[in-house]
Short mmCIF file of C-alpha atoms in Angstrom, two decimals:
data_model
loop_
_atom_site.label_atom_id
_atom_site.label_comp_id
_atom_site.label_asym_id
_atom_site.label_seq_id
_atom_site.Cartn_x
_atom_site.Cartn_y
_atom_site.Cartn_z
CA MET A 1 26.41 8.08 44.27
CA ARG A 2 23.28 9.26 42.47
CA LEU A 3 21.23 6.67 40.77
CA LYS A 4 18.19 7.43 38.59
CA ILE A 5 15.54 4.88 38.14
CA ARG A 6 12.43 5.33 36.05
CA THR A 7 9.36 3.18 36.54
CA PHE A 8 7.07 3.56 33.60
CA GLY A 9 3.66 2.22 34.66
CA LEU A 10 2.59 4.69 37.34
CA GLY A 11 4.21 7.71 35.87
CA ASN A 12 6.28 8.39 39.02
CA CYS A 13 9.66 9.14 37.70
CA ILE A 14 12.94 9.80 39.32
CA GLU A 15 14.18 8.68 42.72
CA THR A 16 17.41 10.02 44.03
CA ILE A 17 18.82 7.80 46.69
CA LYS A 18 21.93 8.98 48.58
CA SER A 19 22.36 6.87 51.65
CA GLY A 20 23.28 3.18 51.44
CA LYS A 21 20.53 2.23 53.95
CA TRP A 22 17.76 3.76 51.75
CA ARG A 23 19.27 2.32 48.59
CA LEU A 24 19.02 -1.17 50.13
CA PHE A 25 15.40 -0.50 51.17
CA TYR A 26 14.51 0.82 47.68
CA PHE A 27 15.96 -2.19 45.92
CA ILE A 28 14.15 -4.61 48.24
CA PHE A 29 10.94 -2.71 47.64
CA LEU A 30 11.50 -2.81 43.86
CA PHE A 31 12.34 -6.52 43.98
CA PHE A 32 9.07 -7.41 45.65
CA PHE A 33 6.64 -4.77 44.64
CA GLU A 34 7.68 -3.51 41.26
CA PRO A 35 5.77 -6.16 39.25
CA ALA A 36 2.65 -5.15 41.12
CA ALA A 37 3.25 -1.54 40.31
CA GLY A 38 3.34 -2.15 36.55
CA GLN A 39 0.00 -1.16 35.15
CA VAL A 40 -0.89 -0.38 31.58
CA ASN A 41 -1.83 3.20 31.03
CA TYR A 42 -4.74 2.61 28.68
CA SER A 43 -5.35 6.23 27.88
CA PHE A 44 -1.74 6.48 26.75
CA VAL A 45 -2.14 3.38 24.57
CA LYS A 46 -5.30 4.94 23.09
CA HIS A 47 -3.33 8.09 22.35
CA LEU A 48 -0.58 6.11 20.63
CA SER A 49 -3.16 4.30 18.58
CA GLU A 50 -5.00 7.43 17.53
CA VAL A 51 -1.85 9.28 16.51
CA LYS A 52 -0.70 6.07 14.76
CA LEU A 53 2.67 6.03 16.42
CA SER A 54 3.22 2.38 15.67
CA LYS A 55 6.91 2.32 16.81
CA GLU A 56 6.14 3.86 20.24
CA HIS A 57 3.01 1.80 20.57
CA PHE A 58 4.92 -1.42 20.01
CA THR A 59 7.77 -0.35 22.35
CA TYR A 60 5.30 0.54 25.03
CA ILE A 61 3.52 -2.88 24.86
CA SER A 62 6.83 -4.69 24.74
CA GLN A 63 8.01 -2.76 27.77
CA GLN A 64 4.99 -3.86 29.75
CA SER A 65 5.76 -7.57 29.09
CA GLY A 66 6.71 -9.15 32.42
CA LYS A 67 5.34 -6.22 34.41
CA CYS A 68 1.71 -6.79 33.70
CA PRO A 69 -0.39 -9.99 33.48
CA GLU A 70 0.47 -11.84 30.32
CA ASP A 71 -3.24 -11.93 29.35
CA SER A 72 -3.31 -8.12 29.22
CA ILE A 73 -0.17 -7.87 27.16
CA ASN A 74 -1.45 -10.41 24.66
CA TYR A 75 -4.70 -8.56 24.46
CA LEU A 76 -2.87 -5.33 23.74
CA LYS A 77 -0.67 -7.04 21.15
CA ALA A 78 -3.76 -8.48 19.48
CA LYS A 79 -5.31 -5.02 19.25
CA TYR A 80 -2.03 -3.60 17.96
CA TYR A 81 -1.80 -6.19 15.17
CA LEU A 82 -5.50 -5.68 14.37
CA GLN A 83 -4.84 -1.97 13.89
CA TYR A 84 -1.70 -2.48 11.87
CA VAL A 85 -3.28 -5.30 9.80
CA ASN A 86 -1.11 -8.31 10.54
CA ASP A 87 -3.79 -11.03 10.59
CA SER A 88 -1.65 -14.04 11.57
CA LEU A 89 -0.01 -12.30 14.52
CA PHE A 90 -3.37 -10.87 15.51
CA LEU A 91 -4.86 -14.36 15.67
CA HIS A 92 -1.82 -15.65 17.53
CA PHE A 93 -2.30 -13.11 20.37
CA TYR A 94 -6.10 -13.21 20.16
CA PHE A 95 -6.10 -16.91 21.06
CA LYS A 96 -3.82 -16.19 23.95
CA SER A 97 -6.19 -13.50 25.36
CA LYS A 98 -9.51 -14.65 23.96
CA SER A 99 -11.71 -14.07 26.95
CA LEU A 100 -10.29 -10.54 27.56
CA PHE A 101 -10.48 -9.65 23.85
CA ILE A 102 -14.12 -10.82 23.54
CA SER A 103 -15.07 -8.70 26.58
CA ASP A 104 -13.83 -5.64 24.67
CA SER A 105 -16.90 -5.14 22.48
CA ASN A 106 -15.40 -2.39 20.31
CA ALA A 107 -12.35 -4.40 19.44
CA PHE A 108 -14.34 -7.59 18.97
CA VAL A 109 -16.80 -5.94 16.60
CA ALA A 110 -13.91 -4.27 14.71
CA ALA A 111 -12.16 -7.67 14.32
CA ASN A 112 -15.39 -9.27 13.09
CA ILE A 113 -15.87 -6.49 10.51
CA HIS A 114 -12.18 -6.71 9.53
CA PHE A 115 -12.26 -10.42 8.80
CA LEU A 116 -15.24 -10.20 6.44
CA THR A 117 -12.92 -9.43 3.51
CA ARG A 118 -9.67 -11.11 4.63
CA ASP A 119 -7.84 -14.10 3.31
CA THR A 120 -10.18 -17.17 3.28
CA ALA A 121 -8.11 -19.42 5.48
CA LEU A 122 -7.58 -16.87 8.24
CA GLN A 123 -11.23 -15.76 7.85
CA LYS A 124 -12.35 -19.30 8.57
CA VAL A 125 -10.03 -19.55 11.60
CA TRP A 126 -11.43 -16.32 12.97
CA TYR A 127 -15.12 -17.04 12.51
CA ASN A 128 -14.79 -20.61 13.74
CA SER A 129 -13.27 -19.19 16.95
CA VAL A 130 -16.10 -16.76 17.59
CA PRO A 131 -18.39 -18.11 20.36
CA THR A 132 -21.97 -18.84 19.32
CA SER A 133 -23.46 -16.55 21.92
CA THR A 134 -21.39 -13.43 22.59
CA GLY A 135 -24.28 -11.35 23.83
CA SER A 136 -23.50 -8.69 21.29
CA LYS A 137 -26.21 -8.14 18.69
CA LYS A 138 -23.70 -6.43 16.41
CA VAL A 139 -21.42 -9.45 16.40
CA GLU A 140 -24.35 -11.77 15.84
CA GLN A 141 -25.43 -9.74 12.81
CA ILE A 142 -22.00 -9.78 11.33
CA ASN A 143 -21.65 -13.51 11.98
CA THR A 144 -24.96 -14.12 10.28
CA CYS A 145 -23.74 -12.24 7.33
CA TYR A 146 -20.57 -14.33 7.18
CA SER A 147 -22.64 -17.54 7.56
CA ALA A 148 -24.79 -16.38 4.72
CA SER A 149 -21.64 -16.00 2.59
CA VAL A 150 -20.61 -19.53 3.40
CA TYR A 151 -24.06 -21.21 3.08
CA PRO A 152 -25.98 -18.91 0.70
CA THR A 153 -28.54 -21.52 -0.43
CA LYS A 154 -29.45 -22.37 3.18
CA THR A 155 -29.81 -18.68 4.20
CA ASP A 156 -33.01 -16.67 3.95
CA GLY A 157 -31.93 -13.27 2.65
CA SER A 158 -34.60 -11.39 4.64
CA ILE A 159 -32.60 -11.85 7.87
CA LEU A 160 -29.90 -9.63 6.47
CA PRO A 161 -30.01 -5.80 6.51
CA ILE A 162 -32.13 -4.36 3.68
CA ALA A 163 -29.02 -2.65 2.15
CA LEU A 164 -27.33 -5.99 1.69
CA GLN A 165 -30.29 -7.99 0.48
CA SER A 166 -29.99 -7.25 -3.22
CA ASP A 167 -26.25 -8.14 -3.19
CA PHE A 168 -27.00 -11.30 -1.31
CA ALA A 169 -29.77 -12.21 -3.77
CA ARG A 170 -27.30 -11.80 -6.67
CA TYR A 171 -24.77 -13.88 -4.85
CA LYS A 172 -27.32 -16.58 -4.00
CA ARG A 173 -28.40 -16.75 -7.63
CA SER A 174 -24.87 -17.16 -8.83
CA GLN A 175 -24.20 -19.92 -6.25
CA SER A 176 -27.10 -22.01 -7.59
CA LYS A 177 -25.53 -22.07 -11.09
CA LYS A 178 -23.56 -25.07 -12.16
CA PRO A 179 -20.38 -24.80 -14.26
CA TRP A 180 -21.10 -28.03 -16.13
CA ALA A 181 -24.57 -26.69 -17.06
CA ALA A 182 -22.85 -23.60 -18.55
CA ALA A 183 -20.52 -25.90 -20.53
CA ALA A 184 -23.44 -27.98 -21.81
CA LEU A 185 -25.38 -24.81 -22.87
CA SER A 186 -22.25 -23.48 -24.70
CA ALA A 187 -21.89 -26.84 -26.45
CA ALA A 188 -25.52 -26.62 -27.69
CA VAL A 189 -25.44 -22.91 -28.62
CA PRO A 190 -22.04 -21.23 -28.60
CA GLY A 191 -21.87 -18.54 -25.94
CA LEU A 192 -25.16 -19.50 -24.25
CA GLY A 193 -23.23 -20.69 -21.25
CA LYS A 194 -21.87 -17.16 -20.84
CA MET A 195 -25.38 -15.80 -20.90
CA TYR A 196 -26.24 -18.34 -18.22
CA ALA A 197 -23.29 -17.10 -16.17
CA GLY A 198 -24.70 -13.54 -16.46
CA ARG A 199 -22.38 -12.15 -19.07
CA LYS A 200 -24.58 -10.93 -21.89
CA ARG A 201 -21.94 -9.01 -23.89
CA SER A 202 -19.68 -11.95 -23.83
CA PHE A 203 -22.51 -14.04 -25.17
CA TYR A 204 -23.08 -11.84 -28.21
CA PHE A 205 -19.40 -11.65 -29.00
CA THR A 206 -18.88 -15.43 -28.72
CA PHE A 207 -22.01 -16.27 -30.68
CA PHE A 208 -21.23 -13.99 -33.71
CA SER A 209 -17.55 -14.97 -33.72
CA GLN A 210 -18.48 -18.63 -33.70
CA LEU A 211 -21.03 -17.98 -36.45
CA THR A 212 -18.42 -16.28 -38.59
CA TYR A 213 -15.96 -19.17 -38.12
CA GLY A 214 -18.71 -21.53 -39.06
CA VAL A 215 -19.68 -19.68 -42.20
CA GLN A 216 -16.14 -19.40 -43.43
CA SER A 217 -15.57 -23.09 -42.79
CA TYR A 218 -18.80 -23.91 -44.60
CA GLU A 219 -17.72 -21.78 -47.55
CA SER A 220 -14.30 -23.32 -47.86
CA ILE A 221 -15.68 -26.88 -47.61
CA LYS A 222 -18.34 -26.13 -50.22
CA LYS A 223 -15.94 -24.58 -52.68
CA LEU A 224 -12.68 -26.45 -52.07
CA GLY A 225 -13.86 -29.74 -50.58
CA VAL A 226 -13.35 -31.13 -47.12
CA SER A 227 -9.96 -32.61 -47.80
CA HIS A 228 -8.44 -29.29 -49.00
CA PRO A 229 -5.72 -27.97 -46.59
CA PHE A 230 -7.49 -24.61 -46.29
CA SER A 231 -10.80 -26.35 -45.31
CA ILE A 232 -8.97 -28.44 -42.74
CA PHE A 233 -7.29 -25.28 -41.40
CA SER A 234 -10.68 -23.48 -41.27
CA LEU A 235 -12.37 -26.41 -39.54
CA SER A 236 -9.56 -26.72 -37.01
CA LEU A 237 -9.89 -23.03 -36.13
CA PHE A 238 -13.58 -23.47 -35.74
CA GLY A 239 -13.06 -26.53 -33.49
CA VAL A 240 -10.49 -24.82 -31.33
CA PHE A 241 -12.72 -21.80 -30.86
CA TYR A 242 -15.73 -24.02 -30.15
CA ALA A 243 -13.81 -26.01 -27.46
CA ALA A 244 -12.39 -22.78 -25.98
CA ASN A 245 -15.89 -21.32 -25.70
CA ILE A 246 -17.16 -24.41 -23.78
CA TYR A 247 -14.20 -24.31 -21.37
CA GLY A 248 -14.57 -20.51 -21.04
CA SER A 249 -18.23 -20.80 -20.09
CA TYR A 250 -17.39 -23.43 -17.46
CA GLN A 251 -14.70 -21.17 -15.95
CA ASP A 252 -16.95 -18.06 -16.18
CA VAL A 253 -19.54 -19.54 -13.81
CA ARG A 254 -16.83 -20.35 -11.26
CA LYS A 255 -15.40 -16.84 -11.65
CA VAL A 256 -18.83 -15.15 -11.31
CA LYS A 257 -19.45 -17.22 -8.12
CA LYS A 258 -16.25 -15.87 -6.58
CA GLU A 259 -16.85 -12.32 -7.81
CA THR A 260 -20.35 -12.09 -6.42
CA LYS A 261 -19.20 -13.50 -3.07
CA THR A 262 -16.34 -10.99 -2.82
CA GLN A 263 -18.66 -8.14 -3.79
CA PHE A 264 -21.24 -9.20 -1.23
CA LEU A 265 -18.59 -9.33 1.49
CA ILE A 266 -17.02 -6.01 0.50
CA ASN A 267 -20.41 -4.29 0.61
CA ALA A 268 -21.22 -6.02 3.91
CA GLN A 269 -17.95 -4.73 5.38
CA LYS A 270 -18.62 -1.22 4.15
CA TYR A 271 -22.16 -1.38 5.58
CA TYR A 272 -21.10 -2.69 9.03
CA HIS A 273 -18.14 -0.38 9.15
CA PHE A 274 -20.49 2.61 8.58
CA ASN A 275 -23.12 1.44 11.04
CA PHE A 276 -21.19 -0.40 13.76
CA GLY A 277 -17.68 0.98 13.29
CA THR A 278 -16.29 2.46 16.52
CA PRO A 279 -12.73 3.44 17.50
CA LEU A 280 -10.59 0.52 18.53
CA TYR A 281 -9.72 2.12 21.89
CA MET B 1 28.09 -9.21 52.40
CA LEU B 2 24.44 -10.23 52.28
CA LYS B 3 23.51 -6.62 51.70
CA ASN B 4 25.84 -6.38 48.73
CA ILE B 5 24.42 -9.58 47.18
CA ILE B 6 20.86 -8.26 47.55
CA ILE B 7 21.92 -5.00 45.96
CA LEU B 8 23.68 -6.83 43.09
CA ILE B 9 20.63 -9.05 42.42
CA SER B 10 18.24 -6.06 42.47
CA ALA B 11 20.58 -3.96 40.26
CA LEU B 12 20.77 -6.81 37.75
CA LEU B 13 16.98 -6.94 37.69
CA CYS B 14 16.72 -3.25 37.17
CA THR B 15 19.47 -2.68 34.63
CA GLU B 16 17.02 -3.14 31.85
CA LYS B 17 15.20 -0.01 32.90
CA VAL B 18 18.34 2.01 33.61
CA PHE B 19 20.21 1.33 30.33
CA SER B 20 17.41 0.76 27.90
CA GLN B 21 16.64 4.46 28.01
CA ASN B 22 19.54 4.91 25.60
CA GLU B 23 17.79 3.00 22.86
CA PHE B 24 16.26 5.01 20.12
CA SER B 25 12.68 3.63 20.34
CA GLN B 26 12.75 3.78 24.21
CA HIS B 27 13.78 7.36 24.02
CA LEU B 28 10.98 8.13 21.54
CA LEU B 29 8.50 6.45 23.86
CA MET B 30 9.75 8.36 26.88
CA LEU B 31 9.42 11.72 25.07
CA GLU B 32 5.92 10.73 23.80
CA GLU B 33 4.87 9.86 27.34
CA LYS B 34 6.15 13.20 28.56
CA ALA B 35 4.30 14.99 25.81
CA PHE B 36 1.14 13.02 26.65
CA LEU B 37 1.30 13.93 30.31
CA CYS B 38 2.09 17.54 29.56
CA THR B 39 -0.70 20.09 29.94
CA SER B 40 1.07 23.03 28.30
CA ASP B 41 0.88 23.29 24.52
CA THR B 42 4.36 24.97 24.31
CA LEU B 43 5.99 22.22 26.37
CA ARG B 44 4.26 19.52 24.44
CA ASN B 45 5.53 21.12 21.27
CA ASP B 46 9.04 21.07 22.71
CA PHE B 47 8.76 17.35 23.34
CA TYR B 48 7.53 16.80 19.77
CA LEU B 49 10.60 18.74 18.60
CA GLN B 50 12.84 16.62 20.75
CA LYS B 51 11.36 13.55 19.08
CA PHE B 52 11.87 15.02 15.63
CA ASP B 53 15.42 15.93 16.61
CA LEU B 54 16.01 12.31 17.67
CA TYR B 55 15.20 11.15 14.22
CA VAL B 56 17.50 13.83 12.80
CA GLN B 57 20.38 12.86 15.15
CA HIS B 58 19.97 9.16 14.18
CA ASN B 59 19.86 10.25 10.59
CA LYS B 60 16.53 8.64 9.99
CA PRO B 61 14.57 10.69 7.48
CA THR B 62 11.54 8.34 7.56
CA ASN B 63 7.82 8.78 7.25
CA GLU B 64 7.68 8.51 11.07
CA ALA B 65 10.02 11.58 11.23
CA MET B 66 7.62 13.37 8.93
CA LEU B 67 4.75 12.50 11.15
CA GLU B 68 6.53 14.11 14.08
CA ALA B 69 7.40 17.18 11.98
CA ARG B 70 3.67 17.52 11.03
CA ARG B 71 2.73 17.50 14.73
CA ILE B 72 5.00 20.40 15.53
CA ASP B 73 3.52 23.89 15.52
CA TYR B 74 6.71 25.95 14.86
CA HIS B 75 4.95 29.22 15.78
CA LEU B 76 4.96 28.02 19.39
CA PHE B 77 8.72 27.95 19.59
CA ARG B 78 10.09 30.38 22.17
CA ASP B 79 13.14 31.33 20.15
CA THR B 80 13.67 32.04 16.41
CA ALA B 81 16.82 29.92 16.26
CA SER B 82 14.90 26.74 17.16
CA MET B 83 12.24 27.68 14.58
CA ILE B 84 14.87 28.17 11.83
CA ARG B 85 16.65 24.98 12.73
CA PHE B 86 13.41 23.00 12.73
CA LEU B 87 12.25 24.41 9.41
CA TRP B 88 15.60 23.56 7.76
CA ASN B 89 15.62 20.03 9.11
CA ALA B 90 11.93 19.52 8.21
CA SER B 91 12.69 20.73 4.67
CA VAL B 92 15.55 18.21 4.35
CA THR B 93 13.47 15.36 5.80
CA SER B 94 10.50 16.16 3.57
CA GLN B 95 12.78 16.24 0.53
CA LEU B 96 14.36 12.92 1.48
CA THR B 97 10.91 11.32 2.01
CA ASN B 98 9.65 12.70 -1.31
CA SER B 99 6.95 14.78 0.44
CA VAL B 100 6.92 17.55 -2.16
CA ASN B 101 4.29 19.90 -0.73
CA PRO B 102 5.51 19.88 2.93
CA ALA B 103 9.08 20.32 1.64
CA ALA B 104 8.05 23.45 -0.29
CA HIS B 105 6.04 24.77 2.64
CA TYR B 106 8.81 24.30 5.23
CA TYR B 107 11.44 25.66 2.85
CA SER B 108 9.47 28.78 1.98
CA SER B 109 8.71 29.39 5.69
CA TYR B 110 12.42 28.95 6.38
CA GLN B 111 13.39 31.51 3.76
CA GLU B 112 10.70 33.89 5.01
CA ILE B 113 11.94 33.86 8.54
CA ASN B 114 15.62 33.60 7.74
CA PRO B 115 16.55 34.71 4.20
CA ASP B 116 19.47 32.43 3.50
CA SER B 117 21.61 32.99 0.42
CA SER B 118 24.11 30.24 1.15
CA VAL B 119 24.96 27.66 -1.49
CA GLU B 120 23.51 24.89 0.72
CA ALA B 121 20.17 26.75 0.93
CA TYR B 122 19.93 27.46 -2.78
CA LEU B 123 20.87 23.94 -3.62
CA LEU B 124 18.18 22.57 -1.31
CA GLY B 125 15.71 25.07 -2.71
CA SER B 126 16.44 24.02 -6.28
CA LEU B 127 16.05 20.34 -5.41
CA ILE B 128 12.76 20.88 -3.59
CA TYR B 129 11.19 23.17 -6.23
CA MET B 130 12.26 20.99 -9.14
CA ASP B 131 9.16 18.82 -8.57
CA PHE B 132 6.95 21.66 -7.30
CA ASP B 133 7.47 24.79 -9.32
CA SER B 134 10.02 24.59 -12.15
CA ALA B 135 10.20 28.43 -12.52
CA VAL B 136 11.24 28.87 -8.93
CA ALA B 137 13.70 25.95 -9.27
CA ARG B 138 15.27 27.67 -12.25
CA SER B 139 15.66 30.90 -10.36
CA PHE B 140 17.49 29.04 -7.64
CA VAL B 141 19.75 27.37 -10.21
CA ASN B 142 20.46 30.78 -11.76
CA ARG B 143 21.43 32.19 -8.39
CA LEU B 144 23.73 29.14 -7.88
CA VAL B 145 25.28 29.68 -11.27
CA ILE B 146 26.07 33.23 -10.42
CA LYS B 147 27.95 32.01 -7.40
CA ASP B 148 29.68 29.10 -9.21
CA LYS B 149 29.27 28.09 -12.85
CA SER B 150 29.72 24.38 -11.97
CA PHE B 151 26.12 24.49 -10.61
CA ALA B 152 24.67 24.77 -14.11
CA CYS B 153 24.43 20.96 -14.21
CA VAL B 154 21.71 21.14 -11.45
CA SER B 155 19.26 22.19 -14.13
CA CYS B 156 19.67 18.75 -15.69
CA LEU B 157 16.83 17.53 -13.41
CA GLN B 158 14.45 19.89 -15.23
CA GLU B 159 15.80 18.74 -18.57
CA VAL B 160 15.07 15.15 -17.62
CA ALA B 161 11.52 16.04 -16.50
CA ASN B 162 10.80 18.03 -19.63
CA TYR B 163 12.49 15.59 -22.08
CA SER B 164 10.27 14.21 -24.86
CA ARG B 165 11.16 12.83 -28.32
CA LYS B 166 9.87 14.79 -31.23
CA HIS B 167 7.85 13.83 -34.35
CA LYS B 168 6.02 10.84 -33.02
CA GLY B 169 3.29 11.44 -35.63
CA LEU B 170 5.85 11.17 -38.43
CA TYR B 171 6.87 7.68 -37.23
CA LEU B 172 3.20 6.61 -37.01
CA ILE B 173 2.44 7.89 -40.56
CA SER B 174 5.49 6.10 -41.97
CA SER B 175 4.22 2.88 -40.37
CA ALA B 176 0.83 3.47 -41.90
CA LEU B 177 2.29 3.99 -45.37
CA VAL B 178 4.84 1.11 -45.29
CA PRO B 179 4.12 -1.35 -42.45
CA GLY B 180 7.24 -1.83 -40.28
CA LEU B 181 9.01 1.32 -41.47
CA GLY B 182 8.21 3.25 -38.29
CA SER B 183 9.53 0.40 -36.14
CA ALA B 184 12.73 0.21 -38.30
CA LEU B 185 13.26 3.95 -37.97
CA ASN B 186 12.91 3.60 -34.25
CA GLY B 187 15.94 1.33 -34.39
CA ASN B 188 14.21 -2.05 -34.24
CA VAL B 189 14.87 -3.34 -37.77
CA LEU B 190 13.95 -7.00 -36.92
CA LYS B 191 10.50 -6.10 -35.63
CA GLY B 192 9.97 -3.76 -38.62
CA THR B 193 10.90 -6.54 -41.11
CA THR B 194 8.59 -9.05 -39.33
CA SER B 195 5.81 -6.50 -39.41
CA LEU B 196 6.23 -5.92 -43.19
CA LEU B 197 6.37 -9.69 -43.82
CA ILE B 198 3.21 -10.45 -41.79
CA ASN B 199 1.23 -7.63 -43.47
CA SER B 200 2.42 -8.65 -46.94
CA LEU B 201 1.47 -12.30 -46.34
CA ALA B 202 -1.98 -11.29 -45.06
CA VAL B 203 -2.58 -9.14 -48.19
CA TYR B 204 -1.40 -12.00 -50.38
CA ALA B 205 -3.70 -14.47 -48.47
CA VAL B 206 -6.70 -12.20 -49.05
CA TYR B 207 -5.78 -11.88 -52.76
CA VAL B 208 -5.51 -15.69 -53.11
CA LEU B 209 -8.91 -16.14 -51.35
CA ILE B 210 -10.53 -13.72 -53.75
CA GLN B 211 -8.96 -15.52 -56.64
CA SER B 212 -10.43 -18.77 -55.30
CA ASN B 213 -13.90 -17.20 -55.12
CA LEU B 214 -13.89 -17.55 -51.31
CA TYR B 215 -15.38 -14.12 -50.82
CA PHE B 216 -16.60 -14.59 -47.25
CA ASN B 217 -13.23 -15.97 -46.22
CA ALA B 218 -11.51 -13.04 -47.92
CA PHE B 219 -13.75 -10.63 -46.14
CA PHE B 220 -13.28 -12.48 -42.83
CA TRP B 221 -9.47 -12.78 -43.09
CA GLY B 222 -9.13 -9.23 -44.45
CA GLY B 223 -11.50 -7.73 -41.89
CA ALA B 224 -10.36 -9.63 -38.85
CA PHE B 225 -6.71 -10.36 -39.41
CA LEU B 226 -5.33 -7.95 -41.95
CA THR B 227 -6.82 -4.98 -40.05
CA LYS B 228 -5.51 -6.37 -36.83
CA PHE B 229 -1.93 -6.82 -38.25
CA TYR B 230 -2.05 -3.41 -39.85
CA ILE B 231 -3.25 -1.54 -36.74
CA GLY B 232 -0.98 -3.64 -34.61
CA ASN B 233 1.97 -2.52 -36.68
CA ILE B 234 1.07 1.18 -36.11
CA LYS B 235 0.58 0.51 -32.40
CA LEU B 236 3.91 -1.24 -32.19
CA THR B 237 5.59 1.79 -33.73
CA GLY B 238 3.96 3.98 -31.09
CA SER B 239 5.04 1.70 -28.21
CA LEU B 240 8.61 1.41 -29.55
CA PHE B 241 8.77 5.17 -29.85
CA ASP B 242 7.70 5.50 -26.19
CA GLN B 243 10.10 2.81 -25.10
CA LYS B 244 13.03 4.57 -26.81
CA GLU B 245 11.96 7.84 -25.17
CA GLU B 246 11.87 6.13 -21.74
CA ARG B 247 15.31 4.62 -22.36
CA LYS B 248 16.75 8.01 -23.34
CA LYS B 249 15.13 9.58 -20.30
CA ASN B 250 16.57 6.97 -17.97
CA LYS B 251 19.98 7.52 -19.48
CA LEU B 252 19.68 11.26 -19.02
CA ALA B 253 18.43 10.76 -15.48
CA THR B 254 21.41 8.47 -14.64
CA ASN B 255 23.85 11.03 -16.03
CA CYS B 256 22.08 13.77 -14.11
CA GLU B 257 22.12 11.73 -10.90
CA LEU B 258 25.88 11.28 -11.26
CA MET B 259 26.40 14.98 -11.86
CA LEU B 260 24.18 15.84 -8.87
CA SER B 261 25.88 13.41 -6.61
CA GLY B 262 29.20 15.03 -7.61
CA VAL B 263 27.75 18.53 -6.71
CA LEU B 264 26.33 17.21 -3.44
CA LYS B 265 29.69 15.64 -2.57
CA GLN B 266 31.30 19.03 -3.02
CA HIS B 267 28.50 20.93 -1.31
CA PRO B 268 26.74 18.51 1.06
CA ILE B 269 23.43 19.45 2.62
CA PHE B 270 23.51 18.64 6.34
CA TYR B 271 20.92 18.61 9.04
CA ARG B 272 21.34 21.49 11.40
#
């Protein structure tokens, strides 16, 4: 009887065992020593990652389960999901292999850069899990940038890289603005709240539209009287537009706050990716 | 007895490794590992070909199969037969994954190495070049028609791609002259009537406002609303025209698809 057995880890391939005595010896050997023989071929994993053979990559990692320490497998899975952008699974395996993952500076930096622009909830989970002192200056810089995005008013912009300072200053300015102040300004002078939010064009459009509505309402009241249906219709239109402009200004400030934050983080990600970006493997 | 029990336990523990090799992804991984360990370019190329063939055997014309095809340098094949077979399969896979440029490249290389005048080859050529170079596609269709007149329907793909409704300007002008007329001519009488009604009411409202000496109001309503309704009516005609064109195109495409599937049922294109 010829029996072919392939052990993947060490690359030694086919054993042909003919005699019953050797077969027994081989099986006993496999039973006790095979788990120890399973080693991850990292250069092969790197190759699979570089060529983007996701199917083979996943199969290889899955095949190593049970053969290699669980920590190593979880670490490889975390890197796999980081490469193929599955944030929740990445975090799941990252927490299972945290110490090992943090010790891989390339992957750790890549993950930090990656999460700068990810979904807010997962982003929070990630940055809360990052140890305060990692020993990596790159990670510390990225974390400072993330902290600046969370607490802009408490952060001094000069600690950020020069390339990001103008974006941060814009973001910081927008964060100090209050939606209710925009609403109050728009109530006083139609469209002024939009100017306060930083939307000049919108201010001009709103102001002149409101002015036109006002003049046509005034004309109809003057010539037809306030109780005339057309005057009531004109005044109603004016009122609706006036209220909409107040609400729009309130919403604009909130929108601008979000937009400047997103823009700041996108630019930060681009900057760090360009300066600190290294291959995952 | 004890010996047999130990063998049985060990065998059970190892069956995963012995049998799992049959699985598709395991097989792919095994070939990739062999290719990775290989130092010879020719041998590595052979392993890549084996991987591509595996996709072909499992009838999986996916993007992963295309990735494998792109890794293969077919000039390194030792025999022409393998090269021809690969180029054909790569052409079919590219066509099925909508990779227009690689499909044209593989197919032209295939025809260069092995001038093939079979119906299957011409049919594949006409399908590939339909999105790439319509003149070449037409020449393939003509050659097919010479063989069998039933292939004339293959050119329907080109007709679908080139189809466009005529006289769009005429519809727009008619809408500009009589609001709603263009929409009605496009087959949407209800929208056309509504358009006519809204524009007429807006004109009447402006007239009444002028009569009431509300000049600013007349200017405002006329400038802001009447213009908006009038331009909107012309824009509506344009969009209705485009929608009708799209519907007609979809109908033609569906008919063409039916005709093509009939042709492909009679003359199927297989992997080789």
